Short mmCIF file of C-alpha atoms (C1' of nucleotides) in Angstrom, two decimals:
data_model
loop_
_atom_site.label_atom_id
_atom_site.label_comp_id
_atom_site.label_asym_id
_atom_site.label_seq_id
_atom_site.Cartn_x
_atom_site.Cartn_y
_atom_site.Cartn_z
CA MET S 1 -12.20 -18.97 24.32
CA GLU S 2 -10.15 -15.91 25.14
CA SER S 3 -10.75 -16.37 28.83
CA THR S 4 -9.39 -19.89 28.66
CA ILE S 5 -6.21 -18.65 27.04
CA ALA S 6 -5.95 -16.14 29.84
CA GLU S 7 -5.57 -18.97 32.33
CA ILE S 8 -1.96 -19.38 31.29
CA GLU S 9 0.36 -16.45 31.71
CA VAL S 10 -0.22 -14.94 28.33
CA GLN S 11 2.80 -13.46 26.75
CA ARG S 12 2.54 -11.95 23.32
CA TYR S 13 5.30 -11.43 20.80
CA GLU S 14 6.43 -7.83 20.37
CA ALA S 15 5.13 -7.27 16.88
CA TYR S 16 2.67 -8.93 14.56
CA MET S 17 1.95 -8.70 10.86
CA ASN S 18 -0.90 -9.73 8.64
CA SER S 19 -0.32 -13.24 7.45
CA GLY S 20 -2.03 -12.93 4.11
CA VAL S 21 -3.32 -16.50 4.34
CA SER S 22 -6.85 -17.54 5.12
CA TRP S 23 -6.36 -19.85 8.07
CA VAL S 24 -4.52 -17.43 10.37
CA LYS S 25 -5.08 -13.70 10.55
CA GLU S 26 -1.79 -12.45 11.91
CA ILE S 27 1.52 -13.96 12.85
CA PRO S 28 4.54 -12.71 14.81
CA ALA S 29 6.49 -10.25 12.68
CA HIS S 30 9.68 -12.25 12.76
CA TRP S 31 8.00 -15.52 11.68
CA GLU S 32 7.82 -16.58 8.09
CA LEU S 33 5.25 -18.35 5.97
CA LYS S 34 6.70 -21.13 3.92
CA LYS S 35 5.15 -23.67 1.64
CA GLY S 36 5.28 -27.25 2.82
CA LYS S 37 7.30 -28.28 -0.19
CA TRP S 38 10.08 -25.82 0.64
CA LEU S 39 10.40 -27.33 4.08
CA PHE S 40 9.82 -31.03 3.52
CA GLN S 41 10.57 -33.55 0.85
CA LYS S 42 8.60 -36.70 0.20
CA GLN S 43 10.59 -39.88 0.49
CA ASP S 44 10.03 -42.98 -1.61
CA ARG S 45 11.98 -45.67 0.07
CA PRO S 46 11.98 -49.34 -0.79
CA VAL S 47 10.67 -51.74 1.83
CA ARG S 48 13.20 -53.77 3.76
CA ALA S 49 12.61 -57.42 4.65
CA SER S 50 12.74 -56.64 8.37
CA ASP S 51 10.14 -53.86 8.23
CA ASP S 52 6.95 -54.20 10.27
CA ILE S 53 3.84 -52.16 9.56
CA VAL S 54 3.75 -48.63 10.93
CA THR S 55 0.33 -47.09 11.50
CA CYS S 56 -0.56 -43.42 11.75
CA PHE S 57 -3.45 -43.01 14.20
CA ARG S 58 -5.86 -40.11 14.34
CA ASP S 59 -4.40 -38.83 17.59
CA GLY S 60 -1.15 -38.28 15.72
CA GLN S 61 0.79 -41.20 17.09
CA VAL S 62 2.83 -42.90 14.40
CA THR S 63 4.12 -46.19 15.65
CA LEU S 64 4.43 -49.87 14.92
CA ARG S 65 0.92 -51.23 14.66
CA ILE S 66 1.60 -53.90 17.28
CA ASN S 67 2.43 -51.20 19.83
CA ARG S 68 -1.16 -50.01 19.88
CA LYS S 69 -3.30 -52.97 19.03
CA THR S 70 -3.02 -56.24 17.24
CA GLU S 71 -6.60 -57.04 16.32
CA GLY S 72 -9.08 -55.53 13.92
CA PHE S 73 -6.66 -55.21 11.05
CA THR S 74 -6.61 -57.08 7.79
CA ASN S 75 -3.39 -57.95 6.06
CA ALA S 76 -2.68 -57.18 2.45
CA LEU S 77 -2.26 -60.13 0.11
CA LYS S 78 0.51 -58.34 -1.71
CA GLU S 79 1.84 -55.17 -0.26
CA HIS S 80 1.67 -53.31 -3.51
CA GLY S 81 3.29 -49.90 -3.45
CA TYR S 82 4.39 -50.15 0.16
CA GLN S 83 7.18 -47.87 1.27
CA GLY S 84 9.75 -47.58 4.00
CA ILE S 85 9.10 -45.35 7.02
CA ARG S 86 11.90 -44.18 9.28
CA LYS S 87 11.89 -42.93 12.81
CA GLY S 88 11.61 -39.12 12.73
CA ASP S 89 9.68 -38.94 9.43
CA LEU S 90 6.78 -36.52 9.28
CA VAL S 91 4.03 -38.92 8.21
CA ILE S 92 0.82 -37.74 6.53
CA HIS S 93 -2.03 -40.20 6.15
CA ALA S 94 -3.84 -38.99 3.02
CA MET S 95 -7.16 -40.60 3.88
CA ASP S 96 -7.40 -39.69 7.55
CA ALA S 97 -5.34 -36.49 7.76
CA PHE S 98 -8.55 -34.49 8.03
CA ALA S 99 -9.14 -36.28 11.35
CA GLY S 100 -5.65 -35.67 12.68
CA ALA S 101 -3.72 -38.64 11.30
CA ILE S 102 -0.48 -36.73 10.93
CA GLY S 103 2.55 -37.23 13.12
CA VAL S 104 6.20 -38.02 13.54
CA SER S 105 7.09 -41.70 13.44
CA ASP S 106 8.69 -43.21 16.52
CA SER S 107 9.74 -46.35 14.68
CA ASP S 108 11.25 -47.74 11.50
CA GLY S 109 8.93 -49.84 9.36
CA LYS S 110 6.75 -49.85 6.27
CA ALA S 111 3.37 -48.40 5.39
CA THR S 112 0.66 -48.43 2.71
CA PRO S 113 0.89 -46.09 -0.28
CA VAL S 114 -1.72 -43.71 1.19
CA TYR S 115 0.96 -42.48 3.58
CA ALA S 116 3.48 -39.79 2.71
CA ALA S 117 6.79 -39.98 4.53
CA CYS S 118 8.47 -36.58 4.62
CA VAL S 119 11.88 -35.42 5.80
CA PRO S 120 13.27 -31.87 6.09
CA ARG S 121 14.56 -30.68 2.73
CA ILE S 122 17.73 -29.56 4.47
CA SER S 123 18.60 -31.91 7.28
CA GLY S 124 18.15 -30.27 10.66
CA SER S 125 16.63 -27.08 9.24
CA VAL S 126 13.16 -27.61 10.73
CA ASN S 127 11.67 -29.46 13.65
CA PRO S 128 9.17 -32.02 12.27
CA TYR S 129 7.39 -32.21 15.62
CA PHE S 130 6.46 -28.53 15.33
CA PHE S 131 4.87 -29.10 11.94
CA ALA S 132 3.09 -32.20 13.20
CA TYR S 133 1.49 -30.04 15.91
CA LEU S 134 0.68 -27.38 13.33
CA LEU S 135 -0.90 -29.79 10.84
CA ARG S 136 -2.92 -31.62 13.47
CA ASN S 137 -4.17 -28.24 14.60
CA MET S 138 -5.19 -27.48 11.00
CA ALA S 139 -7.04 -30.80 11.00
CA LYS S 140 -8.76 -30.09 14.32
CA THR S 141 -10.00 -26.71 13.17
CA GLY S 142 -11.47 -28.25 10.02
CA PHE S 143 -9.12 -26.50 7.63
CA ILE S 144 -7.76 -29.68 6.05
CA GLU S 145 -11.26 -31.02 5.52
CA SER S 146 -12.18 -27.76 3.81
CA LEU S 147 -9.56 -28.50 1.16
CA ALA S 148 -11.39 -31.68 0.15
CA LYS S 149 -11.96 -32.18 -3.54
CA GLY S 150 -13.82 -35.49 -3.47
CA ILE S 151 -17.45 -36.19 -2.74
CA ARG S 152 -17.39 -39.07 -0.33
CA GLU S 153 -16.80 -38.61 3.35
CA ARG S 154 -13.25 -39.84 3.57
CA SER S 155 -12.09 -38.44 0.26
CA THR S 156 -10.10 -35.58 1.64
CA ASP S 157 -6.99 -37.00 0.03
CA PHE S 158 -4.59 -34.69 1.72
CA ARG S 159 -1.55 -35.84 -0.21
CA TYR S 160 1.99 -34.54 -0.22
CA SER S 161 1.14 -32.35 -3.20
CA ASP S 162 -1.62 -30.62 -1.23
CA PHE S 163 0.54 -30.31 1.84
CA GLY S 164 3.32 -28.89 -0.36
CA GLU S 165 1.21 -25.94 -1.48
CA LEU S 166 0.09 -24.94 2.01
CA GLU S 167 1.58 -21.80 3.51
CA LEU S 168 2.77 -22.85 6.95
CA THR S 169 3.77 -20.70 9.88
CA CYS S 170 7.49 -21.10 10.27
CA PRO S 171 9.16 -19.68 13.38
CA PRO S 172 12.94 -19.70 13.66
CA LEU S 173 14.24 -23.20 14.39
CA GLU S 174 15.02 -22.56 18.07
CA GLU S 175 11.52 -21.23 18.60
CA GLN S 176 10.03 -24.28 16.90
CA THR S 177 11.85 -26.44 19.41
CA THR S 178 10.83 -24.24 22.34
CA ILE S 179 7.19 -24.49 21.27
CA VAL S 180 7.42 -28.25 20.84
CA ASP S 181 8.97 -28.69 24.28
CA PHE S 182 6.34 -26.44 25.82
CA LEU S 183 3.47 -28.26 24.13
CA ASP S 184 4.89 -31.69 24.94
CA ARG S 185 5.08 -30.70 28.57
CA LYS S 186 1.67 -29.05 28.73
CA THR S 187 -0.21 -31.68 26.77
CA ALA S 188 1.33 -34.40 28.93
CA GLN S 189 0.01 -32.59 32.00
CA ILE S 190 -3.43 -32.17 30.47
CA ASP S 191 -3.53 -35.79 29.30
CA GLN S 192 -2.59 -36.88 32.78
CA ALA S 193 -5.38 -34.79 34.28
CA ILE S 194 -7.83 -36.29 31.79
CA ALA S 195 -6.67 -39.80 32.64
CA GLN S 196 -7.20 -39.04 36.31
CA LYS S 197 -10.74 -37.85 35.69
CA LYS S 198 -11.44 -40.96 33.66
CA ARG S 199 -10.20 -43.15 36.48
CA LEU S 200 -12.38 -41.18 38.86
CA ILE S 201 -15.42 -41.83 36.69
CA GLU S 202 -14.62 -45.53 36.60
CA GLN S 203 -14.27 -45.62 40.35
CA LEU S 204 -17.56 -43.79 40.82
CA GLN S 205 -19.33 -46.21 38.49
CA GLU S 206 -17.78 -49.19 40.19
CA ARG S 207 -18.70 -47.91 43.61
CA ARG S 208 -22.25 -47.20 42.52
CA GLN S 209 -22.56 -50.71 41.14
CA ILE S 210 -21.33 -52.19 44.41
CA LEU S 211 -23.74 -50.09 46.46
CA ILE S 212 -26.66 -51.08 44.24
CA GLN S 213 -25.69 -54.72 44.38
CA ARG S 214 -25.36 -54.61 48.15
CA GLY S 215 -28.69 -52.86 48.55
CA VAL S 216 -30.59 -55.24 46.32
CA THR S 217 -29.09 -58.47 47.65
CA ARG S 218 -28.40 -57.63 51.31
CA GLY S 219 -30.55 -54.66 52.20
CA LEU S 220 -29.50 -51.43 53.86
CA ASN S 221 -28.65 -52.72 57.32
CA PRO S 222 -25.20 -54.35 57.38
CA ASP S 223 -25.66 -55.82 60.88
CA VAL S 224 -28.74 -57.89 60.22
CA PRO S 225 -28.42 -61.68 60.74
CA MET S 226 -27.94 -63.61 57.50
CA LYS S 227 -28.91 -67.00 56.17
CA ASP S 228 -28.13 -69.11 53.14
CA SER S 229 -30.27 -68.00 50.19
CA GLY S 230 -30.07 -71.13 48.07
CA MET S 231 -29.40 -68.86 45.09
CA ASP S 232 -25.97 -69.48 43.64
CA TRP S 233 -25.56 -65.91 42.43
CA ILE S 234 -26.22 -64.29 45.80
CA GLY S 235 -25.02 -66.58 48.56
CA GLN S 236 -26.35 -65.17 51.81
CA ILE S 237 -29.38 -62.93 52.32
CA PRO S 238 -30.84 -61.39 55.49
CA ALA S 239 -32.51 -64.04 57.65
CA HIS S 240 -35.89 -62.29 57.57
CA TRP S 241 -36.03 -62.25 53.74
CA GLU S 242 -37.78 -64.89 51.68
CA VAL S 243 -37.20 -66.11 48.13
CA LYS S 244 -39.65 -66.59 45.27
CA LYS S 245 -39.66 -67.93 41.77
CA LEU S 246 -40.34 -65.22 39.23
CA LYS S 247 -43.47 -66.94 37.93
CA TYR S 248 -45.13 -66.17 41.29
CA VAL S 249 -44.14 -62.52 41.01
CA VAL S 250 -44.67 -61.44 37.42
CA LYS S 251 -46.71 -62.58 34.45
CA ILE S 252 -45.45 -62.62 30.87
CA LEU S 253 -47.90 -60.95 28.50
CA LYS S 254 -48.16 -61.13 24.76
CA ARG S 255 -50.82 -58.89 23.29
CA ILE S 256 -50.37 -58.46 19.55
CA ALA S 257 -51.60 -55.01 18.59
CA ASN S 258 -53.11 -55.96 15.19
CA ALA S 259 -53.10 -52.27 14.46
CA THR S 260 -50.67 -49.62 13.35
CA GLY S 261 -50.18 -46.01 14.27
CA ILE S 262 -49.17 -46.81 17.85
CA ASP S 263 -45.88 -45.41 19.19
CA VAL S 264 -43.07 -47.89 18.58
CA LEU S 265 -40.82 -48.31 21.61
CA SER S 266 -37.18 -49.28 21.63
CA ILE S 267 -35.47 -50.99 24.55
CA THR S 268 -32.05 -49.44 24.77
CA GLN S 269 -29.39 -49.68 27.40
CA ARG S 270 -30.53 -46.27 28.58
CA GLY S 271 -34.08 -47.44 29.02
CA VAL S 272 -37.27 -47.70 27.01
CA LYS S 273 -37.55 -44.92 24.46
CA VAL S 274 -40.01 -43.95 21.77
CA LYS S 275 -38.50 -44.87 18.42
CA ASP S 276 -38.70 -42.48 15.49
CA ILE S 277 -39.58 -44.84 12.66
CA ASN S 278 -39.68 -42.02 10.13
CA SER S 279 -36.11 -40.86 10.66
CA GLY S 280 -34.78 -43.73 8.57
CA GLU S 281 -32.42 -44.62 11.37
CA GLY S 282 -32.09 -48.10 12.79
CA GLN S 283 -33.93 -51.15 11.55
CA ILE S 284 -37.43 -50.77 10.26
CA ALA S 285 -40.00 -53.57 10.35
CA LEU S 286 -42.16 -54.29 7.31
CA ASP S 287 -45.23 -54.77 9.44
CA TYR S 288 -45.72 -53.04 12.77
CA SER S 289 -49.20 -54.44 13.22
CA LYS S 290 -47.67 -57.67 14.56
CA TYR S 291 -45.94 -55.78 17.34
CA GLN S 292 -47.08 -56.33 20.92
CA LEU S 293 -48.63 -53.83 23.28
CA VAL S 294 -46.89 -52.31 26.26
CA PHE S 295 -48.62 -50.03 28.74
CA ARG S 296 -47.08 -47.49 31.03
CA GLY S 297 -45.69 -49.14 34.14
CA GLU S 298 -45.17 -52.56 32.57
CA PHE S 299 -41.79 -54.20 32.19
CA ALA S 300 -40.20 -54.63 28.78
CA MET S 301 -37.11 -56.73 28.28
CA ASN S 302 -34.82 -57.55 25.39
CA HIS S 303 -34.17 -61.17 26.23
CA MET S 304 -32.93 -61.98 22.70
CA ASP S 305 -29.40 -61.10 23.53
CA LEU S 306 -28.23 -61.20 27.12
CA LEU S 307 -25.07 -59.26 26.20
CA THR S 308 -26.52 -56.15 24.58
CA GLY S 309 -30.10 -56.40 25.83
CA TYR S 310 -31.63 -54.61 28.78
CA VAL S 311 -34.82 -54.24 30.76
CA ASP S 312 -36.84 -51.26 31.92
CA ILE S 313 -40.25 -50.17 33.12
CA SER S 314 -41.94 -48.36 30.26
CA ASN S 315 -42.97 -44.76 30.81
CA PHE S 316 -45.01 -44.89 27.61
CA ASP S 317 -47.95 -46.70 26.09
CA GLY S 318 -46.83 -48.26 22.83
CA VAL S 319 -45.72 -51.37 21.00
CA VAL S 320 -42.44 -53.29 20.99
CA SER S 321 -41.06 -56.08 18.83
CA PRO S 322 -42.96 -59.34 19.32
CA ASP S 323 -39.59 -60.94 19.97
CA TYR S 324 -39.30 -59.04 23.22
CA ARG S 325 -40.68 -59.96 26.59
CA VAL S 326 -43.33 -57.80 28.20
CA PHE S 327 -44.44 -58.65 31.70
CA THR S 328 -46.27 -57.12 34.60
CA LEU S 329 -46.10 -57.36 38.36
CA THR S 330 -48.80 -59.67 39.75
CA ASN S 331 -47.63 -60.12 43.32
CA SER S 332 -48.64 -57.30 45.64
CA LYS S 333 -45.85 -58.18 48.07
CA PHE S 334 -43.28 -56.88 45.60
CA ASP S 335 -42.26 -53.34 44.80
CA LYS S 336 -41.89 -52.56 41.11
CA HIS S 337 -38.85 -50.37 41.50
CA TYR S 338 -37.03 -52.84 43.69
CA LEU S 339 -37.67 -55.49 41.03
CA LEU S 340 -36.41 -53.24 38.28
CA ARG S 341 -33.16 -52.64 40.16
CA LEU S 342 -32.82 -56.35 40.66
CA PHE S 343 -33.37 -57.15 36.97
CA GLN S 344 -31.04 -54.45 35.76
CA LEU S 345 -28.39 -55.71 38.13
CA CYS S 346 -28.87 -59.19 36.69
CA TYR S 347 -28.12 -57.83 33.20
CA LYS S 348 -25.14 -55.73 34.22
CA CYS S 349 -23.55 -58.40 36.37
CA ARG S 350 -24.24 -61.15 33.84
CA VAL S 351 -26.43 -63.10 36.25
CA PHE S 352 -29.12 -63.81 33.66
CA TYR S 353 -26.35 -64.66 31.24
CA ALA S 354 -25.68 -67.88 33.14
CA TYR S 355 -29.26 -68.98 32.37
CA GLY S 356 -29.05 -68.18 28.65
CA GLN S 357 -29.42 -70.50 25.69
CA GLY S 358 -28.63 -70.24 22.01
CA VAL S 359 -26.30 -70.93 19.12
CA SER S 360 -23.93 -68.08 19.73
CA GLN S 361 -22.87 -66.63 23.02
CA LEU S 362 -21.96 -63.50 21.12
CA GLY S 363 -25.04 -61.69 19.96
CA ARG S 364 -27.44 -64.61 20.07
CA TRP S 365 -27.73 -65.70 23.67
CA ARG S 366 -31.34 -65.77 24.76
CA PHE S 367 -33.10 -66.00 28.09
CA PRO S 368 -35.78 -68.70 27.61
CA ALA S 369 -39.16 -68.10 29.23
CA GLU S 370 -38.85 -71.27 31.27
CA ASN S 371 -35.56 -70.20 32.81
CA PHE S 372 -37.02 -66.76 33.41
CA ASN S 373 -40.10 -68.14 35.18
CA ASP S 374 -38.03 -70.45 37.35
CA PHE S 375 -35.47 -67.79 38.20
CA ILE S 376 -35.37 -67.34 41.97
CA ILE S 377 -35.23 -63.86 43.45
CA PRO S 378 -34.95 -62.55 46.98
CA GLN S 379 -38.07 -61.18 48.64
CA PRO S 380 -37.47 -58.57 51.32
CA PRO S 381 -40.53 -57.28 53.21
CA HIS S 382 -42.49 -54.85 51.05
CA GLY S 383 -41.60 -51.74 53.02
CA GLU S 384 -37.93 -52.65 52.95
CA GLN S 385 -38.08 -53.07 49.18
CA GLN S 386 -39.35 -49.51 48.90
CA GLU S 387 -36.60 -48.24 51.19
CA ILE S 388 -33.96 -50.04 49.14
CA ALA S 389 -35.32 -48.65 45.89
CA ASP S 390 -35.42 -45.12 47.32
CA ALA S 391 -31.89 -45.41 48.68
CA ILE S 392 -30.61 -46.60 45.31
CA ASP S 393 -32.34 -43.68 43.58
CA LYS S 394 -30.46 -41.34 45.87
CA ILE S 395 -27.14 -43.10 45.31
CA GLU S 396 -27.66 -42.92 41.58
CA LEU S 397 -28.57 -39.26 41.65
CA ALA S 398 -25.51 -38.35 43.67
CA SER S 399 -23.08 -40.39 41.61
CA ASP S 400 -24.60 -39.13 38.36
CA LYS S 401 -23.88 -35.64 39.55
CA SER S 402 -20.23 -36.42 40.26
CA ILE S 403 -19.83 -38.30 37.01
CA ASN S 404 -21.36 -35.48 34.98
CA GLN S 405 -19.08 -33.03 36.68
CA ALA S 406 -16.00 -35.12 35.88
CA GLU S 407 -17.14 -35.49 32.28
CA LEU S 408 -17.58 -31.76 31.98
CA GLN S 409 -14.08 -31.24 33.34
CA ILE S 410 -12.69 -33.66 30.77
CA LYS S 411 -14.46 -31.73 28.04
CA LYS S 412 -12.99 -28.46 29.30
CA LEU S 413 -9.50 -29.96 29.50
CA ARG S 414 -9.76 -31.16 25.91
CA GLU S 415 -10.91 -27.73 24.78
CA TYR S 416 -8.12 -26.08 26.70
CA LYS S 417 -5.61 -28.41 25.09
CA SER S 418 -6.65 -27.58 21.53
CA ILE S 419 -6.83 -23.87 22.28
CA LEU S 420 -3.35 -23.99 23.75
CA ILE S 421 -1.90 -25.85 20.77
CA ASN S 422 -3.64 -23.50 18.37
CA ALA S 423 -2.33 -20.44 20.16
CA ALA S 424 1.23 -21.76 20.33
CA VAL S 425 1.63 -22.89 16.73
CA THR S 426 0.13 -19.73 15.27
CA GLY S 427 2.09 -17.38 17.54
CA LYS S 428 -0.93 -16.01 19.41
CA ILE S 429 1.05 -16.62 22.56
CA LYS S 430 4.76 -16.59 23.17
CA VAL S 431 5.94 -19.60 25.12
CA CYS S 432 9.06 -19.95 27.15
"C1'" DC H 1 1.87 -49.39 -16.53
"C1'" DA H 2 2.11 -46.90 -12.12
"C1'" DG H 3 -0.06 -43.78 -9.32
"C1'" DT H 4 -4.40 -41.90 -7.79
"C1'" DT H 5 -9.05 -42.00 -6.40
"C1'" DA H 6 -13.15 -44.47 -5.17
"C1'" DA H 7 -14.99 -48.33 -3.16
"C1'" DT H 8 -15.01 -51.90 -0.08
"C1'" DC H 9 -13.55 -54.90 3.93
"C1'" DA H 10 -13.03 -56.08 8.90
"C1'" DC H 11 -14.49 -55.90 13.37
"C1'" DA H 12 -17.05 -54.56 17.49
"C1'" DA H 13 -21.20 -52.80 19.59
"C1'" DT H 14 -26.12 -52.00 19.61
"C1'" DA H 15 -30.70 -53.01 18.67
"C1'" DA H 16 -33.13 -55.39 16.48
"C1'" DC H 17 -36.03 -58.04 11.83
"C1'" DC H 18 -37.65 -62.25 9.67
"C1'" DA H 19 -38.73 -67.09 8.17
"C1'" DG H 20 -39.98 -71.60 9.48
"C1'" DC N 1 -39.13 -70.63 20.02
"C1'" DT N 2 -34.98 -71.21 17.09
"C1'" DG N 3 -31.68 -70.05 13.99
"C1'" DG N 4 -30.23 -66.84 10.66
"C1'" DT N 5 -29.62 -62.14 9.32
"C1'" DT N 6 -29.33 -56.95 9.30
"C1'" DA N 7 -28.67 -51.70 9.65
"C1'" DT N 8 -25.55 -48.32 11.30
"C1'" DT N 9 -21.38 -46.16 13.05
"C1'" DG N 10 -16.30 -45.49 13.76
"C1'" DT N 11 -11.68 -46.40 12.56
"C1'" DG N 12 -8.17 -49.00 10.92
"C1'" DA N 13 -7.09 -51.16 6.27
"C1'" DT N 14 -7.16 -53.28 1.54
"C1'" DT N 15 -8.34 -53.44 -3.22
"C1'" DA N 16 -10.72 -52.43 -7.58
"C1'" DA N 17 -11.28 -49.05 -11.05
"C1'" DC N 18 -9.70 -45.07 -13.46
"C1'" DT N 19 -6.48 -42.01 -15.79
"C1'" DG N 20 -2.72 -40.19 -18.30
#
DNA sequence: CAGTTAATCACAATAACCAG
DNA sequence: CTGGTTATTGTGATTAACTG
């Protein structure tokens, strides 16, 4: 933590004193500690006819709801107790303050009664943006949550009255503004760097997908002569490849266990995993004896929902839901790992989706056995299948490495950002 | 009664369970 | 096999139930 702070040119204030409050040990000697209520006053404004709803998000942005998103909200039948919000108000969201829902509004509008709209007690005497940074920092460090009186998870109820009793670090006004400007600048830089890393990850994932797709459907040699495949989802394939219906390649199995005590497997989007049925998590079946057997090396597929389902080769002996599809390779001219890549591609690129059936395309879109059996796949020579599968393994390994690295960098940037904000608003560092 | 506090809703995503 | 349903989580709200 200290070493991360050292990355910026650390400048300390000349003198410090004990703060006397629990959440910060010492503060610059010329700063003051003031209760929230001496600095800010709660406003109770009537709602105007033209007001739109202002929302305070957990990242601290306080803006018209429609600026961020328009869906996923319900509208009140009668906006009982609603209040006016004005641009520049320090807004505290009593329910979600513990998670950082505190900020300065960038718009005029109205909000629900769980919001507190605060203005400086003496106009122009404090910079609300400084205190928004400070309070969000107190949320991030868990201090606001520690004040909770209620029992349920979101009961923190950090209301104006609680805010009013807090002793807040209060630098001179010019310093508040200097700190705000500094943090605005720095956090914008950090956010930009994070956005860049996120784009990089997207690009890596996209590129990986393209390479996998190319390998599976066209092979590794780009110069090989091509022919029409007759499969609408591929188009052309190498001229020396063949095609086969799945029923000549794999066989669907259904072996009901009629016994319990066997490991229950779950088919997740990260592969087949052993499910912990004693943890109380997820859905639990009344009767596991009707589950079907899966042996190591066999395929298991969630064909119940072509949107959220997936397919994998099991690394475990166990049982899965009888609603799932277990099948095994029966054609010695095919390589298991090439097939798996092909199937997984068909999920990710919504190829199977086109062959689905059901009442709802959202959540209930199945892949009927008949369509599965008649599904036509490319058949490269066996040795080439192995080469393709090996090449894809390598691609995946390399891109995983880059993606993990970028994710780690994002994590570090986020940490750095909160450490920086913490240091600036509590006077651990002097900014200029 | 108004203002708080507790409970509940909505919606999306994931991974299924169950009855006929 | 088909159609209907569910548990859980996160994050934005709304609304019912208390309390003085």
